[in-house]
Short mmCIF file of C-alpha atoms in Angstrom, two decimals:
data_model
loop_
_atom_site.label_atom_id
_atom_site.label_comp_id
_atom_site.label_asym_id
_atom_site.label_seq_id
_atom_site.Cartn_x
_atom_site.Cartn_y
_atom_site.Cartn_z
CA UNK A 383 18.84 13.24 34.03
CA UNK A 384 17.40 14.95 30.97
CA UNK A 385 16.08 12.39 28.48
CA UNK A 386 14.83 12.70 24.88
CA UNK A 387 12.58 10.04 23.35
CA UNK A 388 12.36 10.15 19.55
CA UNK A 389 9.02 9.06 18.09
CA UNK A 390 5.31 9.68 18.43
CA UNK A 391 3.49 6.34 18.60
CA UNK A 392 2.13 4.01 21.24
CA UNK A 393 5.56 2.46 21.72
CA UNK A 394 7.09 5.84 22.50
CA UNK A 395 4.29 6.71 24.92
CA UNK A 396 4.95 3.44 26.76
CA UNK A 397 8.69 4.12 26.83
CA UNK A 398 8.18 7.69 28.08
CA UNK A 399 5.68 6.46 30.69
CA UNK A 400 8.21 3.94 32.01
CA UNK A 401 11.08 6.44 32.01
CA UNK A 402 8.94 9.02 33.82
CA UNK A 403 8.52 6.61 36.74
CA UNK A 404 12.26 6.60 37.42
CA UNK A 405 13.60 8.85 40.20
CA UNK A 406 16.58 9.47 37.92
CA UNK A 407 14.43 11.30 35.36
CA UNK A 408 14.36 15.07 35.63
CA UNK A 409 13.27 16.60 32.30
CA UNK A 410 11.70 14.27 29.75
CA UNK A 411 11.06 15.23 26.12
CA UNK A 412 9.19 13.41 23.33
CA UNK A 413 9.77 14.39 19.70
CA UNK A 414 7.24 14.73 18.27
CA UNK A 415 5.20 12.87 20.89
CA UNK A 416 1.41 12.65 20.73
CA UNK A 417 -1.74 13.55 22.61
CA UNK A 418 -0.81 11.21 25.45
CA UNK A 419 2.91 11.75 25.87
CA UNK A 420 2.24 15.33 26.93
CA UNK A 421 1.01 13.95 30.27
CA UNK A 422 4.46 12.53 31.12
CA UNK A 423 6.83 14.52 28.90
CA UNK A 424 7.24 17.80 27.06
CA UNK A 425 6.33 17.32 23.40
CA UNK A 426 8.74 18.77 20.86
CA UNK A 427 7.00 19.59 17.59
CA UNK A 428 9.01 20.21 14.46
CA UNK A 429 12.15 18.25 15.34
CA UNK A 430 12.97 15.86 12.48
CA UNK A 431 13.82 12.59 14.24
CA UNK A 432 15.63 11.30 11.14
CA UNK A 433 17.99 14.29 10.93
CA UNK A 434 20.96 13.44 13.14
CA UNK A 435 22.39 16.96 13.12
CA UNK A 436 19.04 18.52 14.06
CA UNK A 437 18.66 16.06 16.93
CA UNK A 438 22.23 16.77 18.06
CA UNK A 439 21.52 20.51 18.15
CA UNK A 440 18.47 19.90 20.36
CA UNK A 441 20.53 17.64 22.60
CA UNK A 442 23.18 20.32 23.05
CA UNK A 443 20.64 23.08 23.60
CA UNK A 444 18.75 21.16 26.27
CA UNK A 445 21.60 19.35 28.06
CA UNK A 446 20.20 15.93 27.17
CA UNK A 447 21.92 13.05 28.99
CA UNK A 448 20.25 10.15 27.14
CA UNK A 449 18.54 9.82 23.76
CA UNK A 450 16.15 6.91 23.25
CA UNK A 451 15.37 6.20 19.60
CA UNK A 452 11.94 4.60 19.25
CA UNK A 453 11.17 4.03 15.54
CA UNK A 454 13.25 2.17 12.98
CA UNK A 455 13.62 4.96 10.41
CA UNK A 456 15.97 7.19 12.49
CA UNK A 457 18.09 4.12 13.31
CA UNK A 458 18.46 3.15 9.65
CA UNK A 459 19.20 6.82 8.87
CA UNK A 460 22.18 6.70 11.25
CA UNK A 461 20.96 9.12 13.92
CA UNK A 462 22.61 7.00 16.64
CA UNK A 463 25.92 7.22 14.76
CA UNK A 464 25.84 11.03 14.68
CA UNK A 465 24.99 11.32 18.36
CA UNK A 466 27.54 8.76 19.59
CA UNK A 467 30.28 10.40 17.58
CA UNK A 468 29.48 13.57 19.53
CA UNK A 469 29.72 11.70 22.84
CA UNK A 470 25.98 11.48 23.54
CA UNK A 471 24.59 8.41 25.33
CA UNK A 472 22.17 6.74 22.89
CA UNK A 473 19.79 3.81 23.27
CA UNK A 474 19.57 2.36 19.76
CA UNK A 475 21.95 0.57 17.37
CA UNK A 476 24.08 2.23 14.72
CA UNK A 477 23.04 2.26 11.07
CA UNK A 478 24.91 -0.96 10.32
CA UNK A 479 23.17 -2.80 13.17
CA UNK A 480 19.82 -1.38 12.11
CA UNK A 481 20.21 -3.16 8.75
CA UNK A 482 18.90 -6.24 10.54
CA UNK A 483 15.55 -4.50 10.09
CA UNK A 484 16.34 -2.08 7.29
CA UNK A 485 17.12 -4.86 4.81
CA UNK A 486 15.39 -8.22 4.99
CA UNK A 487 18.02 -9.63 2.65
CA UNK A 488 20.81 -8.54 5.01
CA UNK A 489 18.86 -10.04 7.91
CA UNK A 490 18.45 -13.39 6.13
CA UNK A 491 22.15 -13.50 5.26
CA UNK A 492 22.92 -12.75 8.91
CA UNK A 493 20.72 -15.64 10.07
CA UNK A 494 22.18 -18.10 7.58
CA UNK A 495 25.76 -17.16 8.41
CA UNK A 496 25.12 -17.69 12.13
CA UNK A 497 23.11 -20.90 11.92
CA UNK A 498 19.86 -19.30 13.08
CA UNK A 499 16.84 -21.31 11.86
CA UNK A 500 14.64 -19.40 9.40
CA UNK A 501 12.47 -19.94 6.32
CA UNK A 502 13.89 -20.76 2.88
CA UNK A 503 13.95 -17.63 0.73
CA UNK A 504 15.04 -15.92 -2.43
CA UNK A 505 15.94 -12.23 -2.82
CA UNK A 506 15.22 -10.52 -6.15
CA UNK A 507 15.67 -7.18 -7.89
CA UNK A 508 13.84 -8.23 -11.07
CA UNK A 509 10.26 -9.33 -11.64
CA UNK A 510 10.58 -12.53 -13.69
CA UNK A 511 13.04 -14.42 -11.43
CA UNK A 512 10.86 -13.51 -8.43
CA UNK A 513 7.75 -14.87 -10.14
CA UNK A 514 9.62 -18.06 -11.06
CA UNK A 515 10.60 -18.58 -7.41
CA UNK A 516 6.97 -18.08 -6.36
CA UNK A 517 6.04 -21.00 -8.59
CA UNK A 518 8.99 -23.04 -7.32
CA UNK A 519 7.90 -22.69 -3.69
CA UNK A 520 4.17 -22.92 -4.41
CA UNK A 521 1.35 -21.54 -2.29
CA UNK A 522 1.04 -20.59 0.47
CA UNK A 523 4.05 -18.32 0.12
CA UNK A 524 5.23 -15.08 1.73
CA UNK A 525 6.20 -11.94 -0.22
CA UNK A 526 8.12 -9.15 1.54
CA UNK A 527 9.39 -5.74 0.49
CA UNK A 528 13.08 -5.72 1.43
CA UNK A 529 13.13 -2.30 3.07
CA UNK A 530 11.15 -0.42 5.69
CA UNK A 531 7.41 -0.40 5.01
CA UNK A 532 5.93 0.50 8.41
CA UNK A 533 4.99 -3.11 9.11
CA UNK A 534 2.79 -3.33 6.01
CA UNK A 535 5.22 -4.68 3.39
CA UNK A 536 4.44 -8.35 4.01
CA UNK A 537 1.84 -10.43 2.18
CA UNK A 538 1.03 -13.99 3.22
CA UNK A 539 -0.35 -15.29 -0.07
CA UNK A 540 -2.70 -18.27 -0.01
CA UNK A 541 -2.62 -18.56 -3.81
CA UNK A 542 -0.06 -18.13 -6.56
CA UNK A 543 -2.14 -15.33 -8.05
CA UNK A 544 -2.10 -13.32 -4.81
CA UNK A 545 1.66 -13.85 -4.51
CA UNK A 546 2.28 -12.72 -8.09
CA UNK A 547 0.20 -9.59 -7.52
CA UNK A 548 2.16 -8.87 -4.34
CA UNK A 549 5.47 -9.17 -6.17
CA UNK A 550 4.27 -6.90 -8.96
CA UNK A 551 2.95 -4.41 -6.43
CA UNK A 552 6.38 -4.13 -4.82
CA UNK A 553 8.19 -3.62 -8.12
CA UNK A 554 5.51 -1.17 -9.26
CA UNK A 555 6.37 1.13 -6.36
CA UNK A 556 3.67 0.40 -3.78
CA UNK A 557 6.31 0.70 -1.04
CA UNK A 558 8.63 3.13 -2.77
CA UNK A 559 12.33 2.27 -2.61
CA UNK A 560 11.58 -0.31 0.10
CA UNK A 561 10.11 -2.55 -2.60
CA UNK A 562 12.93 -2.24 -5.14
CA UNK A 563 14.19 -5.56 -3.80
CA UNK A 564 11.72 -8.34 -2.95
CA UNK A 565 11.97 -11.43 -0.78
CA UNK A 566 9.95 -14.53 -1.57
CA UNK A 567 10.01 -17.14 1.17
CA UNK A 568 8.37 -20.35 2.28
CA UNK A 569 5.34 -19.99 4.51
CA UNK A 570 6.06 -21.42 7.94
CA UNK A 571 3.21 -22.72 10.07
CA UNK A 572 2.51 -22.45 13.78
CA UNK A 573 1.86 -19.73 16.37
CA UNK A 574 3.96 -16.58 16.28
CA UNK A 575 5.81 -15.26 19.30
CA UNK A 576 7.99 -12.22 19.95
CA UNK A 577 11.04 -12.22 22.19
CA UNK A 578 12.84 -8.93 22.69
CA UNK A 579 16.25 -8.46 24.23
CA UNK A 580 18.36 -5.59 25.53
CA UNK A 581 21.62 -5.93 23.59
CA UNK A 582 24.97 -4.32 24.35
CA UNK A 583 28.55 -5.49 23.97
CA UNK A 584 27.44 -8.62 22.13
CA UNK A 585 25.34 -9.81 25.06
CA UNK A 586 21.55 -10.25 25.17
CA UNK A 587 19.27 -9.85 28.18
CA UNK A 588 15.93 -11.26 27.06
CA UNK A 589 12.63 -9.72 28.11
CA UNK A 590 9.26 -11.40 28.61
CA UNK A 591 7.55 -13.16 25.70
CA UNK A 592 4.69 -11.45 23.86
CA UNK A 593 2.28 -12.40 21.08
CA UNK A 594 0.94 -9.85 18.61
CA UNK A 595 -2.18 -10.04 16.43
CA UNK A 596 -1.22 -8.72 12.99
CA UNK A 597 -4.42 -9.23 10.99
CA UNK A 598 -7.03 -6.47 11.01
CA UNK A 599 -10.11 -8.53 11.85
CA UNK A 600 -11.33 -11.23 14.21
CA UNK A 601 -10.26 -14.76 13.44
CA UNK A 602 -6.94 -13.53 12.02
CA UNK A 603 -8.64 -12.36 8.86
CA UNK A 604 -8.06 -9.31 6.70
CA UNK A 605 -4.87 -7.44 5.77
CA UNK A 606 -1.75 -7.24 7.88
CA UNK A 607 -1.48 -4.23 10.16
CA UNK A 608 1.09 -2.79 12.51
CA UNK A 609 -0.60 -4.85 15.24
CA UNK A 610 -4.15 -4.93 16.64
CA UNK A 611 -3.46 -6.35 20.08
CA UNK A 612 -0.91 -8.24 22.14
CA UNK A 613 -0.37 -9.99 25.45
CA UNK A 614 2.49 -11.03 27.71
CA UNK A 615 3.61 -13.61 28.70
CA UNK A 616 2.65 -16.21 26.07
CA UNK A 617 1.06 -19.23 27.80
CA UNK A 618 1.45 -21.67 24.91
CA UNK A 619 5.27 -21.41 24.76
CA UNK A 620 6.97 -24.50 26.17
CA UNK A 621 10.11 -24.36 28.33
CA UNK A 622 12.08 -25.94 25.47
CA UNK A 623 10.81 -23.38 22.96
CA UNK A 624 11.67 -20.51 25.28
CA UNK A 625 15.16 -21.92 25.82
CA UNK A 626 15.64 -22.30 22.05
CA UNK A 627 14.45 -18.74 21.34
CA UNK A 628 16.65 -17.34 24.11
CA UNK A 629 19.64 -19.19 22.67
CA UNK A 630 18.97 -17.76 19.19
CA UNK A 631 18.77 -14.24 20.60
CA UNK A 632 22.09 -14.70 22.39
CA UNK A 633 23.70 -16.08 19.20
CA UNK A 634 22.42 -13.08 17.25
CA UNK A 635 23.64 -10.60 19.87
CA UNK A 636 27.08 -12.19 19.91
CA UNK A 637 27.24 -12.00 16.11
CA UNK A 638 26.74 -8.23 16.19
CA UNK A 639 30.08 -7.98 17.99
CA UNK A 640 32.00 -10.17 15.51
CA UNK A 641 33.14 -9.88 11.91
CA UNK A 642 31.75 -9.87 9.26
CA UNK A 643 28.61 -8.39 10.83
CA UNK A 644 30.33 -6.39 13.57
CA UNK A 645 28.55 -3.17 14.48
CA UNK A 646 27.84 -0.92 17.44
CA UNK A 647 24.62 -2.53 18.63
CA UNK A 648 23.33 -0.87 21.78
CA UNK A 649 19.57 -1.09 22.02
CA UNK A 650 16.76 -3.59 21.57
CA UNK A 651 16.88 -6.58 19.26
CA UNK A 652 13.40 -7.85 18.46
CA UNK A 653 13.07 -11.49 17.47
CA UNK A 654 9.88 -12.43 15.66
CA UNK A 655 9.50 -16.21 15.86
CA UNK A 656 7.27 -18.90 14.39
CA UNK A 657 6.79 -21.91 16.67
CA UNK A 658 6.94 -24.54 13.93
CA UNK A 659 6.59 -28.31 14.41
CA UNK A 660 10.41 -28.48 13.94
CA UNK A 661 10.99 -25.88 16.65
CA UNK A 662 11.15 -22.06 16.74
CA UNK A 663 12.37 -20.30 13.59
CA UNK A 664 13.06 -16.58 13.13
CA UNK A 665 10.61 -14.76 10.87
CA UNK A 666 12.28 -11.37 11.23
CA UNK A 667 14.53 -9.21 13.33
CA UNK A 668 13.67 -5.64 14.24
CA UNK A 669 16.21 -3.18 15.56
CA UNK A 670 13.96 -1.56 18.16
CA UNK A 671 11.10 -2.18 20.58
CA UNK A 672 8.03 -3.73 18.96
CA UNK A 673 4.77 -1.86 18.65
CA UNK A 674 2.47 -2.90 20.37
CA UNK A 675 4.67 -5.46 22.21
CA UNK A 676 6.33 -2.69 24.21
CA UNK A 677 2.96 -1.70 25.64
CA UNK A 678 2.62 -5.05 27.47
CA UNK A 679 6.29 -5.76 28.18
CA UNK A 680 7.31 -2.50 29.89
CA UNK A 681 4.35 -2.44 32.32
CA UNK A 682 5.60 -5.83 33.57
CA UNK A 683 9.23 -4.66 33.96
CA UNK A 684 9.94 -3.91 37.61
CA UNK A 685 13.55 -2.82 37.03
CA UNK A 686 14.18 0.92 36.59
CA UNK A 687 14.16 1.46 32.81
CA UNK A 688 16.59 4.40 33.03
CA UNK A 689 19.15 2.16 34.74
CA UNK A 690 18.75 -0.49 32.05
CA UNK A 691 18.92 1.93 29.13
CA UNK A 692 21.98 3.72 30.49
CA UNK A 693 23.77 0.39 30.99
CA UNK A 694 22.96 -0.52 27.39
CA UNK A 695 23.97 2.91 26.03
CA UNK A 696 27.25 2.95 27.94
CA UNK A 697 28.17 -0.62 26.99
CA UNK A 698 27.78 -2.10 30.47
CA UNK A 699 25.75 -5.29 29.77
CA UNK A 700 26.97 -7.03 32.92
CA UNK A 701 25.24 -4.36 35.02
CA UNK A 702 21.80 -5.33 33.68
CA UNK A 703 19.47 -7.39 35.85
CA UNK A 704 15.82 -7.66 34.83
CA UNK A 705 12.99 -8.29 37.27
CA UNK A 706 9.44 -8.99 36.07
CA UNK A 707 5.96 -8.61 37.53
CA UNK A 708 4.19 -11.97 37.47
CA UNK A 709 0.89 -10.38 36.38
CA UNK A 710 -0.48 -10.88 32.89
CA UNK A 711 -0.75 -7.94 30.50
CA UNK A 712 -3.22 -7.64 27.61
CA UNK A 713 -3.38 -4.77 25.11
CA UNK A 714 -6.27 -4.08 22.72
CA UNK A 715 -5.72 -1.56 19.93
CA UNK A 716 -8.49 0.90 19.11
CA UNK A 717 -8.15 1.92 15.46
CA UNK A 718 -9.75 4.36 13.05
CA UNK A 719 -12.45 3.07 10.68
CA UNK A 720 -10.80 1.85 7.49
CA UNK A 721 -7.39 1.07 9.01
CA UNK A 722 -5.01 -0.22 7.64
CA UNK A 723 -6.44 1.42 4.51
CA UNK A 724 -7.65 5.00 4.23
CA UNK A 725 -9.13 6.60 7.34
CA UNK A 726 -10.26 9.99 8.55
CA UNK A 727 -8.62 12.00 11.31
CA UNK A 728 -9.89 14.54 13.80
CA UNK A 729 -12.59 12.45 15.51
CA UNK A 730 -13.11 13.54 19.12
CA UNK A 731 -12.13 10.86 21.66
CA UNK A 732 -14.11 10.49 24.89
CA UNK A 733 -13.71 8.26 27.93
CA UNK A 734 -9.92 7.85 28.21
CA UNK A 735 -9.87 9.30 31.72
CA UNK A 736 -12.70 6.97 32.77
CA UNK A 737 -10.76 3.99 31.50
CA UNK A 738 -7.55 4.96 33.26
CA UNK A 739 -9.15 5.12 36.71
CA UNK A 740 -10.06 1.45 36.36
CA UNK A 741 -7.87 -0.91 38.40
CA UNK A 742 -4.79 -2.05 36.49
CA UNK A 743 -5.63 -0.15 33.30
CA UNK A 744 -3.28 2.16 31.37
CA UNK A 745 -4.05 3.78 28.03
CA UNK A 746 -1.11 4.46 25.75
CA UNK A 747 -1.77 6.90 22.91
CA UNK A 748 -0.66 6.00 19.39
CA UNK A 749 -2.40 8.23 16.83
CA UNK A 750 -3.81 11.10 18.90
CA UNK A 751 -3.46 14.87 19.01
CA UNK A 752 -5.12 17.94 20.51
CA UNK A 753 -7.34 20.13 18.33
CA UNK A 754 -7.64 23.92 18.52
CA UNK A 755 -10.13 23.56 21.38
CA UNK A 756 -7.80 21.30 23.36
CA UNK A 757 -9.92 18.22 22.71
CA UNK A 758 -8.26 14.84 22.26
CA UNK A 759 -8.78 13.69 18.65
CA UNK A 760 -7.75 10.85 16.39
CA UNK A 761 -4.62 11.49 14.33
CA UNK A 762 -3.63 8.08 12.98
CA UNK A 763 -4.71 4.59 12.01
CA UNK A 764 -3.96 2.98 15.34
CA UNK A 765 -5.35 5.44 17.86
CA UNK A 766 -5.09 4.01 21.38
CA UNK A 767 -3.52 1.01 23.11
CA UNK A 768 -5.72 -0.08 26.02
CA UNK A 769 -3.58 -2.13 28.43
CA UNK A 770 -4.72 -4.07 31.49
CA UNK A 771 -2.80 -6.05 34.09
CA UNK A 772 -4.42 -8.99 35.85
CA UNK A 773 -3.53 -11.88 38.14
CA UNK A 774 -4.73 -14.28 35.45
CA UNK A 775 -4.84 -14.18 31.67
CA UNK A 776 -8.64 -14.11 31.66
CA UNK A 777 -8.77 -11.31 34.21
CA UNK A 778 -6.40 -9.16 32.18
CA UNK A 779 -8.41 -9.78 29.00
CA UNK A 780 -11.71 -8.93 30.70
CA UNK A 781 -10.30 -5.72 32.18
CA UNK A 782 -8.90 -4.60 28.83
CA UNK A 783 -12.22 -5.03 27.03
CA UNK A 784 -14.16 -3.38 29.85
CA UNK A 785 -11.87 -0.37 29.47
CA UNK A 786 -12.33 -0.40 25.68
CA UNK A 787 -16.09 -0.17 26.18
CA UNK A 788 -15.86 3.17 28.00
CA UNK A 789 -13.71 4.81 25.31
CA UNK A 790 -15.52 6.11 22.25
CA UNK A 791 -14.86 7.97 19.02
CA UNK A 792 -16.60 7.92 15.66
CA UNK A 793 -15.60 4.84 13.67
CA UNK A 794 -13.86 3.05 16.56
CA UNK A 795 -12.54 -0.28 15.26
CA UNK A 796 -11.12 -3.14 17.33
CA UNK A 797 -10.69 -6.88 17.39
CA UNK A 798 -12.84 -8.69 19.95
CA UNK A 799 -10.68 -11.81 20.13
CA UNK A 800 -7.29 -10.65 21.41
CA UNK A 801 -5.83 -13.55 23.38
CA UNK A 802 -8.77 -15.89 22.68
CA UNK A 803 -6.68 -18.41 20.77
CA UNK A 804 -3.98 -18.63 23.42
CA UNK A 805 -6.60 -18.96 26.16
CA UNK A 806 -7.94 -21.99 24.28
CA UNK A 807 -4.51 -23.65 24.22
CA UNK A 808 -1.96 -24.73 21.62
CA UNK A 809 -4.53 -26.85 19.81
CA UNK A 810 -6.24 -23.70 18.55
CA UNK A 811 -3.43 -23.38 15.95
CA UNK A 812 -3.84 -26.92 14.63
#
C-alpha cells in the first residue's frame, strides 16, 4: 500500500514509524514531515495539508491507498470530506465530527445531550456576560477559547483577576477567531487521564490509558503547553474508573452515528478526563490522536496499525482487535528555551543516534529540520519526544531520562519529574 500521513509533529512521526513497521506498507509519505520522519518516510514539502483539493491531487498523482490525517486543523477544514467524496480511504473524521474539537461549545452540548459527565459551563460571545459568569462560579475557574488554539487556549485561573484577564485576552484577539467565543467553566479537581479510541460505525475500540503533563515546569507549574511528557498505562486509575471512562467513550462513539449529532466519524476520538471524587468527567474531546500521548500508546500497540486504520477508514469496526505490550512507556519532551513563549530556531542537535541505540529507546522528532549542511536542528517549541519502554514504571522512567542526558542542543528545556506523581501513588494529588 501507498500511504500519506498529513502533519509534521511528534505525533505524525510516531504514526509514520508505526505504519512503516507493517509489511503492508510500500511507499510512505509525510507532508510536510520533519527531520525525523525522513528516516521512515518520504517528506513532502509544500503540500498544504488543509487544502483538500491539493491533497487529493497528490493522492491521485501518487496512487495513495490510505490518507492518515494527523493534526486537527485539516479535519476541521474538511479535508477528509473532500477525499472520501473522491473515493479515497481516509483515517480521520469528517468536518462535522471534527467539531467535537473544533468548537468547545459544540462539544459541551454533545456531552450534555448524551448524559456524559462534564464540568458546568457557560459559552459567551460578549465580554460582560462572560465576566459575570466568572464571578458567579468563583475561583479557581477555567477559561477556554472556543476554537482551535494549538493546545494553548486554556487558562486555569486561580484568581478572579487572572480569569478576567484571560477572558479579555480571548476577546482581544490573542487566539484570533478561535477566541471570538469563550467558555467559562468550573474547575474540576483530581488527576487527569487520557483515553483514546479508534471509532468507526458508531463503535469505539479503546486504547491504553495515558497521562500527559501540560504545565511547562516541574511541580506542574508555569503556563500550559502542548504537553511536556506522558506515560502509559496510568497506574493510579482504578478498575471502576477505567470501566466508567470506557463506557463514556462508547456512548460518545454511538452518538456520532445518531441524530442530531450524526456524522461520518472514522478516526480517533480522544477523551480527556478528570478523575474527580465523584468519578471520571470529560474535560475535552479531541478528534485525532493526542500529542504526546500517541508517542507512548503506539509503541505499546502490537496489532498492525495499517490493518486497524484500514478497518476504521473502510467502516469495518468489527474487524478491529487490539493487542497491547505489557511494558510501560514513558516520554519526556525536550523543548526549546522559552517554550511555550518565544524561542529561537536553528540550534544544532547532537546525540539522537546515541540515544536510539539504547535498549528500549525511540526518539520521535517534533520540531526538527535539516539545515543547509544536513545537520539536524531545532525548528519548533517542542523539539524531541524521548520515549523508553521498560518492564516497570521506574525502569521506563530511568531509561527515558538517561536517553535525555545524551541528547544536547543549546537551550534544551525539559521537566525532570515526568511520572513522579503517579509513581508516588494517588495520594500525591490530594
